[in-house]
Amino acid sequence: MSFIDVHTHINMLEISADEALRLAAENNVKNMITIGTCPDDLPLVLSIAQKYYPTVACSLGIHPHEAALFSPEMADFIRKNAPLKEVVAIGETGLDYYYNNAPNDVQIAAFRAQLELAEELNLPVEIHTRDAEPDTMQILKDFKGRAHGLLHCFTGTWEMAKVGLDNGWDISISGVVTFKKAEELREVVKQVPIDRIHVETDAPFLAPIPHRGKKNQPAFVTHTAQLVAELKGVELPDLQKQLRANAQRLFPKLPIQ
Ligand SMILES: [Zn+2]
Ligand SMILES: [Zn+2]
């Protein structure tokens, strides 16, 4: 029974893609979605997915940090490539008012435009949201029934999780859940229905305990899955089976191995 890393950045890892995939395979991580963030990395992300498919699929989008670079040309690039079998989602897009690398209104405009694009292309969306809960919640409500996907690296409140779930969004848990101070997040995980949960690394960021402080890689998703199984009170193989079913439902194009 294999693991899936629903959000990773293969082009940003400290180790080579070959090495990352070898270590992932050793740990039974057999599917991953590598995520685009900016105009410069989208062609690279796409080429990595084409080279390593079916183990690696990809998501195309512009990160809130780079929201000022979202343009009609970027939308056209995504539109043109979305029919490829390797492209299984749109994103990451969303709002990040913690770093605030782009003005809020620019982030909101790029986020809304990418949700509209996802609706047009009928693909799920990987959302990044940090310190922006009220605006994110409003936009999710505005797009209810039109866009869906997951809230990646979820670290928000139960209220945010609930609004996401009620408006058609799944919750993806990263290595942050293993951190000592993440008590509130562990409580959220206990409350999220097990058929709406996913796990991810967001590698090279946020390595889970016992690798905290090192650069993250897809193989480490196993530690996050183990803790989520404990929090949900299920055996790991049962959680794996559930996570595979969840991923297949949310990402119909993902070639689960
Ligand atoms: Zn993110
Ligand atoms: Zn990311």
Coordinates of C-alpha atoms in Angstrom, one line a residue, residues 35-230:
I35 CA 3.7 22.3 -7.7
G36 CA 4.3 25.4 -9.9
T37 CA 4.8 28.8 -8.3
C38 CA 5.9 31.4 -10.9
P39 CA 6.2 32.0 -14.6
D40 CA 9.8 30.9 -14.6
D41 CA 9.2 27.5 -12.9
L42 CA 6.1 26.4 -14.8
P43 CA 7.9 25.0 -17.9
L44 CA 10.4 23.2 -15.5
V45 CA 7.7 21.8 -13.3
L46 CA 5.9 20.5 -16.5
S47 CA 9.1 18.9 -17.8
I48 CA 9.8 17.2 -14.5
A49 CA 6.3 15.7 -14.6
Q50 CA 6.8 14.6 -18.2
K51 CA 10.1 13.0 -17.4
Y52 CA 9.0 11.2 -14.2
Y53 CA 5.3 10.4 -15.0
P54 CA 3.4 8.4 -13.7
T55 CA 5.3 8.8 -10.3
V56 CA 5.3 12.6 -10.7
A57 CA 2.3 14.6 -11.9
C58 CA 2.1 18.4 -11.6
S59 CA -0.1 21.4 -10.8
L60 CA 0.3 24.7 -12.7
G61 CA -0.3 28.1 -11.1
I62 CA 1.1 31.3 -9.7
H63 CA 1.9 31.5 -5.9
P64 CA 0.5 34.5 -4.0
H65 CA 4.1 35.7 -3.4
E66 CA 4.3 36.1 -7.2
A67 CA 0.8 37.3 -7.8
A68 CA 1.9 40.4 -9.6
L69 CA 3.3 38.1 -12.3
F70 CA 0.0 36.5 -13.0
S71 CA -1.1 37.7 -16.5
P72 CA -3.4 36.7 -19.4
E73 CA -0.2 35.1 -21.0
M74 CA 0.2 33.0 -17.9
A75 CA -3.4 32.0 -18.0
D76 CA -3.0 31.0 -21.6
F77 CA 0.1 28.9 -20.8
I78 CA -1.9 27.0 -18.2
R79 CA -4.9 26.7 -20.5
K80 CA -2.8 25.3 -23.3
N81 CA -1.1 22.7 -21.1
A82 CA -4.0 21.7 -18.9
P83 CA -5.2 18.9 -21.2
L84 CA -1.8 17.1 -20.8
K85 CA -2.2 13.9 -18.8
E86 CA 0.6 15.1 -16.4
V87 CA -1.3 18.2 -15.3
V88 CA -3.7 17.2 -12.6
A89 CA -4.4 20.5 -10.8
I90 CA -4.2 24.3 -10.8
G91 CA -2.0 26.2 -8.2
E92 CA -0.6 26.9 -6.0
T93 CA -2.6 30.0 -5.7
G94 CA -4.2 31.8 -2.7
L95 CA -3.4 34.6 -0.2
D96 CA -0.3 35.1 1.9
Y97 CA -0.5 38.2 4.1
Y98 CA 2.3 36.9 6.4
Y99 CA 5.1 37.6 3.9
N100 CA 3.0 40.1 1.9
N101 CA 5.3 39.9 -1.1
A102 CA 2.5 41.3 -3.3
P103 CA -0.2 43.8 -2.3
N104 CA -3.4 42.2 -0.9
D105 CA -5.6 43.4 -3.8
V106 CA -3.1 42.0 -6.4
Q107 CA -3.1 38.6 -4.6
I108 CA -6.9 38.6 -4.5
A109 CA -7.2 39.3 -8.2
A110 CA -4.7 36.6 -9.1
F111 CA -6.4 34.1 -6.8
R112 CA -9.9 34.8 -8.2
A113 CA -8.6 34.6 -11.8
Q114 CA -7.0 31.2 -11.1
L115 CA -10.2 29.9 -9.5
E116 CA -12.1 31.0 -12.6
L117 CA -9.5 29.3 -14.8
A118 CA -9.8 26.0 -12.7
E119 CA -13.6 26.2 -13.2
E120 CA -13.2 26.6 -16.9
L121 CA -10.7 23.8 -17.1
N122 CA -12.5 21.6 -14.6
L123 CA -9.4 20.9 -12.5
P124 CA -9.0 20.9 -8.7
V125 CA -7.0 23.7 -7.1
E126 CA -4.2 23.7 -4.5
I127 CA -4.7 26.7 -2.3
H128 CA -2.0 28.4 -0.2
T129 CA -3.4 30.6 2.6
R130 CA -1.5 32.2 5.5
D131 CA -2.6 34.9 7.8
A132 CA -5.5 35.7 5.4
E133 CA -8.4 33.6 6.8
P134 CA -11.2 36.2 6.5
D135 CA -10.5 37.0 2.8
T136 CA -9.8 33.3 2.0
M137 CA -13.1 32.3 3.6
Q138 CA -15.0 34.9 1.7
I139 CA -13.5 33.8 -1.7
L140 CA -14.2 30.1 -1.0
K141 CA -17.8 31.0 -0.3
D142 CA -18.0 33.1 -3.5
F143 CA -16.8 30.1 -5.5
K144 CA -18.9 27.5 -3.8
G145 CA -20.0 24.9 -6.4
R146 CA -17.6 26.4 -9.0
A147 CA -14.1 25.6 -7.8
H148 CA -12.9 22.8 -5.5
G149 CA -9.6 21.3 -4.4
L150 CA -7.5 21.4 -1.2
L151 CA -6.2 23.8 1.3
H152 CA -2.5 22.8 1.2
C153 CA -0.3 22.8 4.3
F154 CA -3.3 23.6 6.5
T155 CA -2.3 25.3 9.7
G156 CA -5.5 27.4 10.3
T157 CA -8.3 27.3 12.8
W158 CA -11.1 24.8 12.9
E159 CA -13.4 27.7 11.7
M160 CA -11.3 28.0 8.6
A161 CA -11.3 24.2 8.1
K162 CA -15.0 24.1 8.5
V163 CA -15.6 26.8 5.9
G164 CA -13.3 25.0 3.6
L165 CA -15.1 21.6 4.1
D166 CA -18.5 23.2 3.8
N167 CA -17.6 24.9 0.5
G168 CA -16.1 21.8 -1.2
W169 CA -12.5 21.9 -0.1
D170 CA -10.4 19.1 1.4
I171 CA -7.7 19.6 4.0
S172 CA -4.0 18.7 3.3
I173 CA -1.7 18.2 6.3
S174 CA 2.0 18.8 6.2
G175 CA 4.9 18.0 8.6
V176 CA 3.9 20.9 10.7
V177 CA 1.4 18.6 12.4
T178 CA 4.4 16.7 14.0
F179 CA 5.8 19.9 15.6
K180 CA 5.6 20.2 19.3
K181 CA 3.7 23.5 19.3
A182 CA 1.0 22.3 16.8
E183 CA -1.5 21.1 19.4
E184 CA -4.3 23.2 17.8
L185 CA -3.6 21.6 14.4
R186 CA -3.7 18.1 15.8
E187 CA -7.1 18.9 17.3
V188 CA -8.2 20.1 13.8
V189 CA -7.0 16.8 12.3
K190 CA -9.1 14.9 14.8
Q191 CA -12.2 16.8 13.6
V192 CA -11.7 16.7 9.9
P193 CA -13.7 13.8 8.3
I194 CA -11.2 11.1 7.3
D195 CA -12.5 11.0 3.8
R196 CA -11.5 14.7 3.3
I197 CA -7.9 14.5 4.5
H198 CA -4.6 14.4 2.4
V199 CA -0.9 14.4 3.4
E200 CA 1.9 16.3 1.8
T201 CA 5.5 17.4 2.4
D202 CA 5.7 20.9 0.8
A203 CA 9.3 19.8 0.3
P204 CA 11.9 21.3 0.6
F205 CA 10.2 23.2 3.4
L206 CA 8.8 22.1 6.7
A207 CA 10.5 18.7 7.3
P208 CA 8.5 16.7 9.8
I209 CA 10.0 15.4 13.1
P210 CA 12.4 13.4 13.2
H211 CA 13.9 15.3 10.3
R212 CA 13.0 18.8 11.5
G213 CA 15.7 21.3 10.6
K214 CA 16.9 19.3 7.5
K215 CA 15.7 19.9 4.0
N216 CA 12.4 18.1 3.4
Q217 CA 11.8 15.5 0.6
P218 CA 8.8 13.4 -0.6
A219 CA 10.0 10.3 1.3
F220 CA 9.3 12.1 4.6
V221 CA 5.6 12.2 4.0
T222 CA 5.5 8.8 5.7
H223 CA 6.1 10.5 9.1
T224 CA 3.1 12.8 8.6
A225 CA 0.9 10.0 7.5
Q226 CA 1.9 7.9 10.6
L227 CA 0.9 10.7 13.0
V228 CA -2.4 11.4 11.1
A229 CA -3.2 7.7 11.5
E230 CA -2.6 7.9 15.2

